[in-house]
Amino acid sequence: MKNILVPTDFSKNCNKAEELGIEMAKLYNSEIHFFHLMKTPVEWVKLDKQKEKQYPETVKQIGIAKAYLRELEKKAERQGLECRTFLEFDGGQANILKHSGHFHHDFIVTGSSGTRGGIRELMGSNVEKIVRKADVPVVVVKDEEVSFPFKDIVFVSDFLQDVSDAFKQVISIAEKCGAHIHLLRVNTQTDFNSIEQGLDPIKEFLKKFPDLDNFSMNVYNEPDVETGINNFLRYKNADLIAMCTHGRTGFLSLFSKSIAEGVTNHSELPVMTIKM
C-alpha cells in the first residue's frame, strides 16, 4: 500500500477517517492524500479574481477549507508522512474516482453519516458511488470509534464464488495489524442447512490459503444477511467488516444492492468493500 486517499467533508466521521488514514499510512509507510470537494454557486474555476469578490461567502468558505486541509497536511507531516492536499469544486464522484485513478491510490478511506443520516448524505451521495465503482478497497468509517490497528476483522461471503483476490487484501491488513480474521457465511431462508454443511464452502475456500492460521469459521442461519452479521457481532468483537463488490453488476449475489448498501449504511463499525 503506497498511496492512500482520504476524501473528506470535515464532518465528525470524516475526522475519524482522516485519523484512520494517517494511522494506516504510518503502518504501511504510505503517502497520503486529503481531498475535499466543495459546492459553489457558479463554475468557480472559470472566475477571475475580480469576479470572485462578488461571492464573499464562498471566498470565506474556500479559505476555511484550505486552512483545514493545511492543518491535515501538517498533522500528517508531523507523523513523518509524505502528504498532499487537494481542493476541487463541484466535481462529484467522477472527480474523486478520476483523481484516485490519476494518482494510483491503493486504498480509499472516508466517512459517512451512517445510522443518523444515511450513506447518501456525504458529499452528495459520493460514498455510495465510490463504494460501488472504486477499483481499490474502500473503508467507510461510521459512528463507532475506530480501533486501529484492527484486531478482529469479519470477512463476509457465501464462499461459493472465487473471492480469493479480495481475501488477499484482507489478509494483508490482518497480517500488518496482527488481526484475527472471522470468516462468516450467512445462510438465508433460501439455503438453510446444517452448520457443518455451511462450513464446507469455507473449508474448500481455505485450501487456497494453507499458511493462514489466525482465523475462525462461522456459519449463521438467519432470515437475511444483514441480520446474520448483526447477530454475529452481538457475540463477537470486531473492528472492521469486509465484503466484496462486483465491478459490472454491483454487489455479489450474496449481497444484493440493498443488502450491501444496508450493511454499509447501518453498521456503526467501519466497513471495507473490495471490488472483484
PDB file of C-alpha atoms in Angstrom:
ATOM      1  CA  MET A   1       0.000   0.000   0.000  1.00  0.00           C
ATOM      2  CA  LYS A   2       1.877   3.032  -1.285  1.00  0.00           C
ATOM      3  CA  ASN A   3      -0.749   5.732  -1.584  1.00  0.00           C
ATOM      4  CA  ILE A   4      -3.930   6.337   0.464  1.00  0.00           C
ATOM      5  CA  LEU A   5      -6.731   8.747  -0.489  1.00  0.00           C
ATOM      6  CA  VAL A   6      -8.953  10.322   2.168  1.00  0.00           C
ATOM      7  CA  PRO A   7     -11.928  12.243   0.697  1.00  0.00           C
ATOM      8  CA  THR A   8     -13.306  14.434   3.474  1.00  0.00           C
ATOM      9  CA  ASP A   9     -16.094  16.924   4.075  1.00  0.00           C
ATOM     10  CA  PHE A  10     -14.631  17.739   7.515  1.00  0.00           C
ATOM     11  CA  SER A  11     -17.585  16.142   9.339  1.00  0.00           C
ATOM     12  CA  LYS A  12     -17.168  14.151  12.564  1.00  0.00           C
ATOM     13  CA  ASN A  13     -16.976  10.766  10.874  1.00  0.00           C
ATOM     14  CA  CYS A  14     -14.653  12.141   8.213  1.00  0.00           C
ATOM     15  CA  ASN A  15     -12.436  13.383  11.048  1.00  0.00           C
ATOM     16  CA  LYS A  16     -12.222   9.766  12.228  1.00  0.00           C
ATOM     17  CA  ALA A  17     -11.472   8.690   8.661  1.00  0.00           C
ATOM     18  CA  GLU A  18      -8.676  11.268   8.483  1.00  0.00           C
ATOM     19  CA  GLU A  19      -7.141   9.853  11.651  1.00  0.00           C
ATOM     20  CA  LEU A  20      -7.508   6.276  10.373  1.00  0.00           C
ATOM     21  CA  GLY A  21      -5.923   7.250   7.067  1.00  0.00           C
ATOM     22  CA  ILE A  22      -2.926   8.713   8.879  1.00  0.00           C
ATOM     23  CA  GLU A  23      -2.545   5.635  11.095  1.00  0.00           C
ATOM     24  CA  MET A  24      -2.773   3.291   8.100  1.00  0.00           C
ATOM     25  CA  ALA A  25      -0.258   5.398   6.180  1.00  0.00           C
ATOM     26  CA  LYS A  26       2.137   5.146   9.143  1.00  0.00           C
ATOM     27  CA  LEU A  27       1.700   1.374   9.325  1.00  0.00           C
ATOM     28  CA  TYR A  28       2.359   0.938   5.609  1.00  0.00           C
ATOM     29  CA  ASN A  29       4.773   3.871   5.243  1.00  0.00           C
ATOM     30  CA  SER A  30       2.437   5.229   2.559  1.00  0.00           C
ATOM     31  CA  GLU A  31       1.900   8.627   1.043  1.00  0.00           C
ATOM     32  CA  ILE A  32      -1.473  10.136   1.998  1.00  0.00           C
ATOM     33  CA  HIS A  33      -3.736  12.496   0.061  1.00  0.00           C
ATOM     34  CA  PHE A  34      -6.610  14.503   1.560  1.00  0.00           C
ATOM     35  CA  PHE A  35      -9.278  15.543  -0.944  1.00  0.00           C
ATOM     36  CA  HIS A  36     -12.170  17.965  -0.449  1.00  0.00           C
ATOM     37  CA  LEU A  37     -14.994  18.689  -2.887  1.00  0.00           C
ATOM     38  CA  MET A  38     -16.768  22.000  -2.464  1.00  0.00           C
ATOM     39  CA  LYS A  39     -20.072  23.168  -3.922  1.00  0.00           C
ATOM     40  CA  THR A  40     -20.015  26.695  -5.322  1.00  0.00           C
ATOM     41  CA  PRO A  41     -22.850  28.883  -6.677  1.00  0.00           C
ATOM     42  CA  VAL A  42     -21.086  29.247 -10.055  1.00  0.00           C
ATOM     43  CA  GLU A  43     -18.374  27.444 -12.012  1.00  0.00           C
ATOM     44  CA  TRP A  44     -15.637  28.695  -9.758  1.00  0.00           C
ATOM     45  CA  VAL A  45     -12.587  27.698 -11.771  1.00  0.00           C
ATOM     46  CA  LYS A  46     -13.704  29.997 -14.609  1.00  0.00           C
ATOM     47  CA  LEU A  47     -13.941  33.118 -12.446  1.00  0.00           C
ATOM     48  CA  ASP A  48     -11.173  35.687 -12.343  1.00  0.00           C
ATOM     49  CA  LYS A  49     -10.127  37.277  -9.047  1.00  0.00           C
ATOM     50  CA  GLN A  50     -12.343  40.311  -9.597  1.00  0.00           C
ATOM     51  CA  LYS A  51     -15.484  38.239 -10.147  1.00  0.00           C
ATOM     52  CA  GLU A  52     -14.694  36.058  -7.145  1.00  0.00           C
ATOM     53  CA  LYS A  53     -15.269  39.136  -4.974  1.00  0.00           C
ATOM     54  CA  GLN A  54     -18.938  39.008  -5.928  1.00  0.00           C
ATOM     55  CA  TYR A  55     -19.241  35.884  -3.776  1.00  0.00           C
ATOM     56  CA  PRO A  56     -17.692  36.825  -0.416  1.00  0.00           C
ATOM     57  CA  GLU A  57     -19.288  33.922   1.475  1.00  0.00           C
ATOM     58  CA  THR A  58     -17.857  31.408  -0.987  1.00  0.00           C
ATOM     59  CA  VAL A  59     -14.430  33.026  -0.769  1.00  0.00           C
ATOM     60  CA  LYS A  60     -14.669  32.713   3.007  1.00  0.00           C
ATOM     61  CA  GLN A  61     -15.633  29.025   2.828  1.00  0.00           C
ATOM     62  CA  ILE A  62     -12.776  28.324   0.426  1.00  0.00           C
ATOM     63  CA  GLY A  63     -10.386  29.959   2.875  1.00  0.00           C
ATOM     64  CA  ILE A  64     -11.721  27.788   5.710  1.00  0.00           C
ATOM     65  CA  ALA A  65     -11.362  24.623   3.598  1.00  0.00           C
ATOM     66  CA  LYS A  66      -7.801  25.491   2.582  1.00  0.00           C
ATOM     67  CA  ALA A  67      -6.875  26.179   6.209  1.00  0.00           C
ATOM     68  CA  TYR A  68      -8.343  22.842   7.323  1.00  0.00           C
ATOM     69  CA  LEU A  69      -6.519  20.964   4.586  1.00  0.00           C
ATOM     70  CA  ARG A  70      -3.297  22.673   5.563  1.00  0.00           C
ATOM     71  CA  GLU A  71      -3.783  21.537   9.162  1.00  0.00           C
ATOM     72  CA  LEU A  72      -4.303  17.971   7.951  1.00  0.00           C
ATOM     73  CA  GLU A  73      -1.136  18.224   5.900  1.00  0.00           C
ATOM     74  CA  LYS A  74       0.855  19.457   8.872  1.00  0.00           C
ATOM     75  CA  LYS A  75      -0.609  16.713  11.087  1.00  0.00           C
ATOM     76  CA  ALA A  76       0.465  14.048   8.604  1.00  0.00           C
ATOM     77  CA  GLU A  77       3.905  15.586   8.152  1.00  0.00           C
ATOM     78  CA  ARG A  78       4.430  15.619  11.918  1.00  0.00           C
ATOM     79  CA  GLN A  79       3.976  11.845  11.743  1.00  0.00           C
ATOM     80  CA  GLY A  80       6.763  11.660   9.169  1.00  0.00           C
ATOM     81  CA  LEU A  81       4.388  11.089   6.253  1.00  0.00           C
ATOM     82  CA  GLU A  82       4.517  12.458   2.743  1.00  0.00           C
ATOM     83  CA  CYS A  83       1.201  14.275   2.254  1.00  0.00           C
ATOM     84  CA  ARG A  84      -0.639  16.214  -0.431  1.00  0.00           C
ATOM     85  CA  THR A  85      -3.980  18.032  -0.259  1.00  0.00           C
ATOM     86  CA  PHE A  86      -6.483  18.817  -2.986  1.00  0.00           C
ATOM     87  CA  LEU A  87      -9.458  21.193  -3.153  1.00  0.00           C
ATOM     88  CA  GLU A  88     -11.835  20.848  -6.098  1.00  0.00           C
ATOM     89  CA  PHE A  89     -15.160  22.446  -6.929  1.00  0.00           C
ATOM     90  CA  ASP A  90     -18.490  20.859  -7.918  1.00  0.00           C
ATOM     91  CA  GLY A  91     -16.842  17.793  -9.348  1.00  0.00           C
ATOM     92  CA  GLY A  92     -18.997  14.980  -7.991  1.00  0.00           C
ATOM     93  CA  GLN A  93     -17.874  11.394  -7.548  1.00  0.00           C
ATOM     94  CA  ALA A  94     -16.336  11.223 -11.019  1.00  0.00           C
ATOM     95  CA  ASN A  95     -13.732  13.716  -9.885  1.00  0.00           C
ATOM     96  CA  ILE A  96     -12.884  11.677  -6.787  1.00  0.00           C
ATOM     97  CA  LEU A  97     -12.529   8.467  -8.768  1.00  0.00           C
ATOM     98  CA  LYS A  98     -10.687  10.215 -11.605  1.00  0.00           C
ATOM     99  CA  HIS A  99      -8.356  11.763  -9.041  1.00  0.00           C
ATOM    100  CA  SER A 100      -7.812   8.373  -7.418  1.00  0.00           C
ATOM    101  CA  GLY A 101      -7.030   6.737 -10.736  1.00  0.00           C
ATOM    102  CA  HIS A 102      -4.650   9.514 -11.762  1.00  0.00           C
ATOM    103  CA  PHE A 103      -2.610   9.188  -8.578  1.00  0.00           C
ATOM    104  CA  HIS A 104      -2.840   5.378  -8.460  1.00  0.00           C
ATOM    105  CA  HIS A 105      -4.193   5.178  -4.934  1.00  0.00           C
ATOM    106  CA  ASP A 106      -4.110   1.742  -3.359  1.00  0.00           C
ATOM    107  CA  PHE A 107      -6.781   2.468  -0.785  1.00  0.00           C
ATOM    108  CA  ILE A 108      -9.586   4.939  -0.060  1.00  0.00           C
ATOM    109  CA  VAL A 109     -10.704   5.845   3.468  1.00  0.00           C
ATOM    110  CA  THR A 110     -13.688   8.117   4.011  1.00  0.00           C
ATOM    111  CA  GLY A 111     -16.514   8.828   6.457  1.00  0.00           C
ATOM    112  CA  SER A 112     -20.271   8.579   6.271  1.00  0.00           C
ATOM    113  CA  SER A 113     -23.080   9.906   8.415  1.00  0.00           C
ATOM    114  CA  GLY A 114     -24.203   6.284   8.739  1.00  0.00           C
ATOM    115  CA  THR A 115     -27.048   5.420  11.088  1.00  0.00           C
ATOM    116  CA  ARG A 116     -28.046   9.012  11.695  1.00  0.00           C
ATOM    117  CA  GLY A 117     -28.385  10.181   8.143  1.00  0.00           C
ATOM    118  CA  GLY A 118     -27.676   7.530   5.573  1.00  0.00           C
ATOM    119  CA  ILE A 119     -24.803   6.896   3.264  1.00  0.00           C
ATOM    120  CA  ARG A 120     -26.078   9.325   0.637  1.00  0.00           C
ATOM    121  CA  GLU A 121     -25.595  12.403   2.773  1.00  0.00           C
ATOM    122  CA  LEU A 122     -21.831  12.543   2.482  1.00  0.00           C
ATOM    123  CA  MET A 123     -20.660  14.707  -0.406  1.00  0.00           C
ATOM    124  CA  GLY A 124     -23.867  14.351  -2.412  1.00  0.00           C
ATOM    125  CA  SER A 125     -24.097  10.529  -2.456  1.00  0.00           C
ATOM    126  CA  ASN A 126     -20.431  10.154  -3.324  1.00  0.00           C
ATOM    127  CA  VAL A 127     -19.710   7.500  -0.695  1.00  0.00           C
ATOM    128  CA  GLU A 128     -22.288   5.180  -2.209  1.00  0.00           C
ATOM    129  CA  LYS A 129     -20.820   5.701  -5.690  1.00  0.00           C
ATOM    130  CA  ILE A 130     -17.248   5.347  -4.504  1.00  0.00           C
ATOM    131  CA  VAL A 131     -18.095   2.059  -2.775  1.00  0.00           C
ATOM    132  CA  ARG A 132     -19.716   0.736  -5.929  1.00  0.00           C
ATOM    133  CA  LYS A 133     -17.265   1.977  -8.543  1.00  0.00           C
ATOM    134  CA  ALA A 134     -13.831   2.320  -6.964  1.00  0.00           C
ATOM    135  CA  ASP A 135     -11.232  -0.104  -8.291  1.00  0.00           C
ATOM    136  CA  VAL A 136      -9.412  -0.205  -4.944  1.00  0.00           C
ATOM    137  CA  PRO A 137     -10.534  -1.208  -1.442  1.00  0.00           C
ATOM    138  CA  VAL A 138     -12.663   1.391   0.318  1.00  0.00           C
ATOM    139  CA  VAL A 139     -13.094   1.754   4.079  1.00  0.00           C
ATOM    140  CA  VAL A 140     -16.151   3.727   5.181  1.00  0.00           C
ATOM    141  CA  VAL A 141     -15.850   5.000   8.744  1.00  0.00           C
ATOM    142  CA  LYS A 142     -19.093   5.180  10.664  1.00  0.00           C
ATOM    143  CA  ASP A 143     -20.382   6.201  14.104  1.00  0.00           C
ATOM    144  CA  GLU A 144     -18.349   3.715  16.142  1.00  0.00           C
ATOM    145  CA  GLU A 145     -14.960   4.910  17.347  1.00  0.00           C
ATOM    146  CA  VAL A 146     -12.282   3.360  15.164  1.00  0.00           C
ATOM    147  CA  SER A 147      -9.979   0.852  16.820  1.00  0.00           C
ATOM    148  CA  PHE A 148      -6.686   0.644  14.948  1.00  0.00           C
ATOM    149  CA  PRO A 149      -4.614  -1.414  14.414  1.00  0.00           C
ATOM    150  CA  PHE A 150      -7.575  -3.699  13.734  1.00  0.00           C
ATOM    151  CA  LYS A 151      -7.623  -6.775  15.961  1.00  0.00           C
ATOM    152  CA  ASP A 152     -10.741  -8.562  14.677  1.00  0.00           C
ATOM    153  CA  ILE A 153     -11.831  -8.445  11.027  1.00  0.00           C
ATOM    154  CA  VAL A 154     -15.059 -10.074   9.834  1.00  0.00           C
ATOM    155  CA  PHE A 155     -14.913 -11.224   6.211  1.00  0.00           C
ATOM    156  CA  VAL A 156     -18.437 -11.955   4.953  1.00  0.00           C
ATOM    157  CA  SER A 157     -19.068 -14.076   1.855  1.00  0.00           C
ATOM    158  CA  ASP A 158     -21.036 -17.081   0.648  1.00  0.00           C
ATOM    159  CA  PHE A 159     -17.639 -18.541  -0.407  1.00  0.00           C
ATOM    160  CA  LEU A 160     -19.279 -20.061  -3.477  1.00  0.00           C
ATOM    161  CA  GLN A 161     -17.668 -17.562  -5.839  1.00  0.00           C
ATOM    162  CA  ASP A 162     -13.932 -17.033  -6.091  1.00  0.00           C
ATOM    163  CA  VAL A 163     -13.185 -14.147  -3.749  1.00  0.00           C
ATOM    164  CA  SER A 164      -9.513 -15.064  -3.366  1.00  0.00           C
ATOM    165  CA  ASP A 165      -8.098 -11.778  -4.635  1.00  0.00           C
ATOM    166  CA  ALA A 166     -10.324  -9.788  -2.315  1.00  0.00           C
ATOM    167  CA  PHE A 167      -9.421 -12.012   0.603  1.00  0.00           C
ATOM    168  CA  LYS A 168      -5.723 -11.412  -0.070  1.00  0.00           C
ATOM    169  CA  GLN A 169      -6.385  -7.725   0.626  1.00  0.00           C
ATOM    170  CA  VAL A 170      -7.951  -8.676   3.954  1.00  0.00           C
ATOM    171  CA  ILE A 171      -5.033 -10.946   4.806  1.00  0.00           C
ATOM    172  CA  SER A 172      -2.572  -8.150   4.028  1.00  0.00           C
ATOM    173  CA  ILE A 173      -4.250  -5.810   6.510  1.00  0.00           C
ATOM    174  CA  ALA A 174      -4.723  -8.569   9.089  1.00  0.00           C
ATOM    175  CA  GLU A 175      -1.055  -9.512   8.974  1.00  0.00           C
ATOM    176  CA  LYS A 176       0.065  -5.896   9.279  1.00  0.00           C
ATOM    177  CA  CYS A 177      -2.255  -5.381  12.239  1.00  0.00           C
ATOM    178  CA  GLY A 178      -1.874  -8.798  13.845  1.00  0.00           C
ATOM    179  CA  ALA A 179      -5.639  -9.246  13.479  1.00  0.00           C
ATOM    180  CA  HIS A 180      -7.816 -12.345  13.758  1.00  0.00           C
ATOM    181  CA  ILE A 181      -9.994 -12.979  10.691  1.00  0.00           C
ATOM    182  CA  HIS A 182     -13.538 -14.235  11.275  1.00  0.00           C
ATOM    183  CA  LEU A 183     -14.818 -15.844   8.067  1.00  0.00           C
ATOM    184  CA  LEU A 184     -18.600 -15.549   8.144  1.00  0.00           C
ATOM    185  CA  ARG A 185     -21.152 -17.251   5.910  1.00  0.00           C
ATOM    186  CA  VAL A 186     -24.833 -16.414   6.424  1.00  0.00           C
ATOM    187  CA  ASN A 187     -27.347 -18.985   5.220  1.00  0.00           C
ATOM    188  CA  THR A 188     -30.633 -17.254   4.458  1.00  0.00           C
ATOM    189  CA  GLN A 189     -34.121 -18.699   4.194  1.00  0.00           C
ATOM    190  CA  THR A 190     -33.448 -19.875   0.653  1.00  0.00           C
ATOM    191  CA  ASP A 191     -30.484 -22.031   1.662  1.00  0.00           C
ATOM    192  CA  PHE A 192     -30.892 -23.009   5.325  1.00  0.00           C
ATOM    193  CA  ASN A 193     -28.802 -26.081   6.083  1.00  0.00           C
ATOM    194  CA  SER A 194     -26.745 -27.582   8.856  1.00  0.00           C
ATOM    195  CA  ILE A 195     -23.823 -25.660  10.245  1.00  0.00           C
ATOM    196  CA  GLU A 196     -21.493 -28.423   9.056  1.00  0.00           C
ATOM    197  CA  GLN A 197     -22.831 -28.153   5.505  1.00  0.00           C
ATOM    198  CA  GLY A 198     -22.461 -24.392   5.707  1.00  0.00           C
ATOM    199  CA  LEU A 199     -18.814 -24.780   6.715  1.00  0.00           C
ATOM    200  CA  ASP A 200     -17.962 -26.896   3.675  1.00  0.00           C
ATOM    201  CA  PRO A 201     -17.603 -23.957   1.216  1.00  0.00           C
ATOM    202  CA  ILE A 202     -15.395 -22.102   3.711  1.00  0.00           C
ATOM    203  CA  LYS A 203     -13.167 -25.138   4.223  1.00  0.00           C
ATOM    204  CA  GLU A 204     -12.844 -25.594   0.473  1.00  0.00           C
ATOM    205  CA  PHE A 205     -12.019 -21.908   0.054  1.00  0.00           C
ATOM    206  CA  LEU A 206      -9.321 -22.018   2.743  1.00  0.00           C
ATOM    207  CA  LYS A 207      -7.433 -24.728   0.849  1.00  0.00           C
ATOM    208  CA  LYS A 208      -6.106 -21.829  -1.251  1.00  0.00           C
ATOM    209  CA  PHE A 209      -4.558 -20.304   1.879  1.00  0.00           C
ATOM    210  CA  PRO A 210      -2.743 -23.142   3.648  1.00  0.00           C
ATOM    211  CA  ASP A 211      -0.498 -20.766   5.609  1.00  0.00           C
ATOM    212  CA  LEU A 212      -3.370 -18.838   7.179  1.00  0.00           C
ATOM    213  CA  ASP A 213      -3.594 -19.625  10.879  1.00  0.00           C
ATOM    214  CA  ASN A 214      -5.167 -16.700  12.743  1.00  0.00           C
ATOM    215  CA  PHE A 215      -8.783 -17.254  11.709  1.00  0.00           C
ATOM    216  CA  SER A 216     -12.113 -18.813  12.653  1.00  0.00           C
ATOM    217  CA  MET A 217     -15.012 -20.156  10.575  1.00  0.00           C
ATOM    218  CA  ASN A 218     -18.591 -19.136  11.342  1.00  0.00           C
ATOM    219  CA  VAL A 219     -21.956 -20.060   9.836  1.00  0.00           C
ATOM    220  CA  TYR A 220     -25.282 -18.493  10.811  1.00  0.00           C
ATOM    221  CA  ASN A 221     -28.789 -19.424   9.660  1.00  0.00           C
ATOM    222  CA  GLU A 222     -30.726 -16.157   9.575  1.00  0.00           C
ATOM    223  CA  PRO A 223     -33.628 -14.555   7.704  1.00  0.00           C
ATOM    224  CA  ASP A 224     -31.215 -12.288   5.812  1.00  0.00           C
ATOM    225  CA  VAL A 225     -27.517 -11.491   5.571  1.00  0.00           C
ATOM    226  CA  GLU A 226     -27.606  -8.202   7.429  1.00  0.00           C
ATOM    227  CA  THR A 227     -29.398  -9.839  10.376  1.00  0.00           C
ATOM    228  CA  GLY A 228     -26.778 -12.575  10.355  1.00  0.00           C
ATOM    229  CA  ILE A 229     -23.946 -10.055  10.521  1.00  0.00           C
ATOM    230  CA  ASN A 230     -25.632  -8.133  13.313  1.00  0.00           C
ATOM    231  CA  ASN A 231     -26.275 -11.275  15.345  1.00  0.00           C
ATOM    232  CA  PHE A 232     -22.694 -12.418  14.858  1.00  0.00           C
ATOM    233  CA  LEU A 233     -21.465  -9.060  16.149  1.00  0.00           C
ATOM    234  CA  ARG A 234     -23.590  -9.429  19.274  1.00  0.00           C
ATOM    235  CA  TYR A 235     -21.323 -12.255  20.423  1.00  0.00           C
ATOM    236  CA  LYS A 236     -18.008 -11.471  18.764  1.00  0.00           C
ATOM    237  CA  ASN A 237     -15.814  -8.401  18.914  1.00  0.00           C
ATOM    238  CA  ALA A 238     -14.937  -6.804  15.587  1.00  0.00           C
ATOM    239  CA  ASP A 239     -13.147  -3.663  14.428  1.00  0.00           C
ATOM    240  CA  LEU A 240     -13.873  -3.979  10.701  1.00  0.00           C
ATOM    241  CA  ILE A 241     -16.409  -5.667   8.412  1.00  0.00           C
ATOM    242  CA  ALA A 242     -15.075  -6.653   4.975  1.00  0.00           C
ATOM    243  CA  MET A 243     -17.197  -7.538   1.917  1.00  0.00           C
ATOM    244  CA  CYS A 244     -16.730  -7.912  -1.843  1.00  0.00           C
ATOM    245  CA  THR A 245     -18.298  -5.974  -4.689  1.00  0.00           C
ATOM    246  CA  HIS A 246     -18.524  -6.935  -8.320  1.00  0.00           C
ATOM    247  CA  GLY A 247     -17.361  -4.411 -10.907  1.00  0.00           C
ATOM    248  CA  ARG A 248     -20.015  -4.686 -13.607  1.00  0.00           C
ATOM    249  CA  THR A 249     -23.151  -5.676 -11.761  1.00  0.00           C
ATOM    250  CA  GLY A 250     -22.663  -4.072  -8.374  1.00  0.00           C
ATOM    251  CA  PHE A 251     -22.598  -6.302  -5.342  1.00  0.00           C
ATOM    252  CA  LEU A 252     -22.100 -10.056  -5.380  1.00  0.00           C
ATOM    253  CA  SER A 253     -25.114 -12.342  -5.402  1.00  0.00           C
ATOM    254  CA  LEU A 254     -24.966 -12.792  -1.641  1.00  0.00           C
ATOM    255  CA  PHE A 255     -25.036  -9.035  -1.286  1.00  0.00           C
ATOM    256  CA  SER A 256     -27.775  -7.544  -3.387  1.00  0.00           C
ATOM    257  CA  LYS A 257     -27.524  -3.786  -3.822  1.00  0.00           C
ATOM    258  CA  SER A 258     -29.901  -3.239  -0.903  1.00  0.00           C
ATOM    259  CA  ILE A 259     -28.125  -5.711   1.413  1.00  0.00           C
ATOM    260  CA  ALA A 260     -24.605  -4.443   0.842  1.00  0.00           C
ATOM    261  CA  GLU A 261     -25.580  -0.815   0.991  1.00  0.00           C
ATOM    262  CA  GLY A 262     -27.716  -1.625   4.012  1.00  0.00           C
ATOM    263  CA  VAL A 263     -24.729  -3.120   5.810  1.00  0.00           C
ATOM    264  CA  THR A 264     -22.509  -0.209   4.816  1.00  0.00           C
ATOM    265  CA  ASN A 265     -25.204   2.245   5.823  1.00  0.00           C
ATOM    266  CA  HIS A 266     -26.489   0.707   9.052  1.00  0.00           C
ATOM    267  CA  SER A 267     -23.358  -0.729  10.609  1.00  0.00           C
ATOM    268  CA  GLU A 268     -21.722   1.526  13.142  1.00  0.00           C
ATOM    269  CA  LEU A 269     -18.416  -0.260  12.573  1.00  0.00           C
ATOM    270  CA  PRO A 270     -16.050   0.625   9.710  1.00  0.00           C
ATOM    271  CA  VAL A 271     -16.927  -1.328   6.567  1.00  0.00           C
ATOM    272  CA  MET A 272     -14.403  -2.256   3.884  1.00  0.00           C
ATOM    273  CA  THR A 273     -15.603  -3.100   0.382  1.00  0.00           C
ATOM    274  CA  ILE A 274     -13.270  -4.720  -2.142  1.00  0.00           C
ATOM    275  CA  LYS A 275     -14.004  -4.806  -5.852  1.00  0.00           C
ATOM    276  CA  MET A 276     -13.538  -8.172  -7.539  1.00  0.00           C
TER     277      MET A 276
END
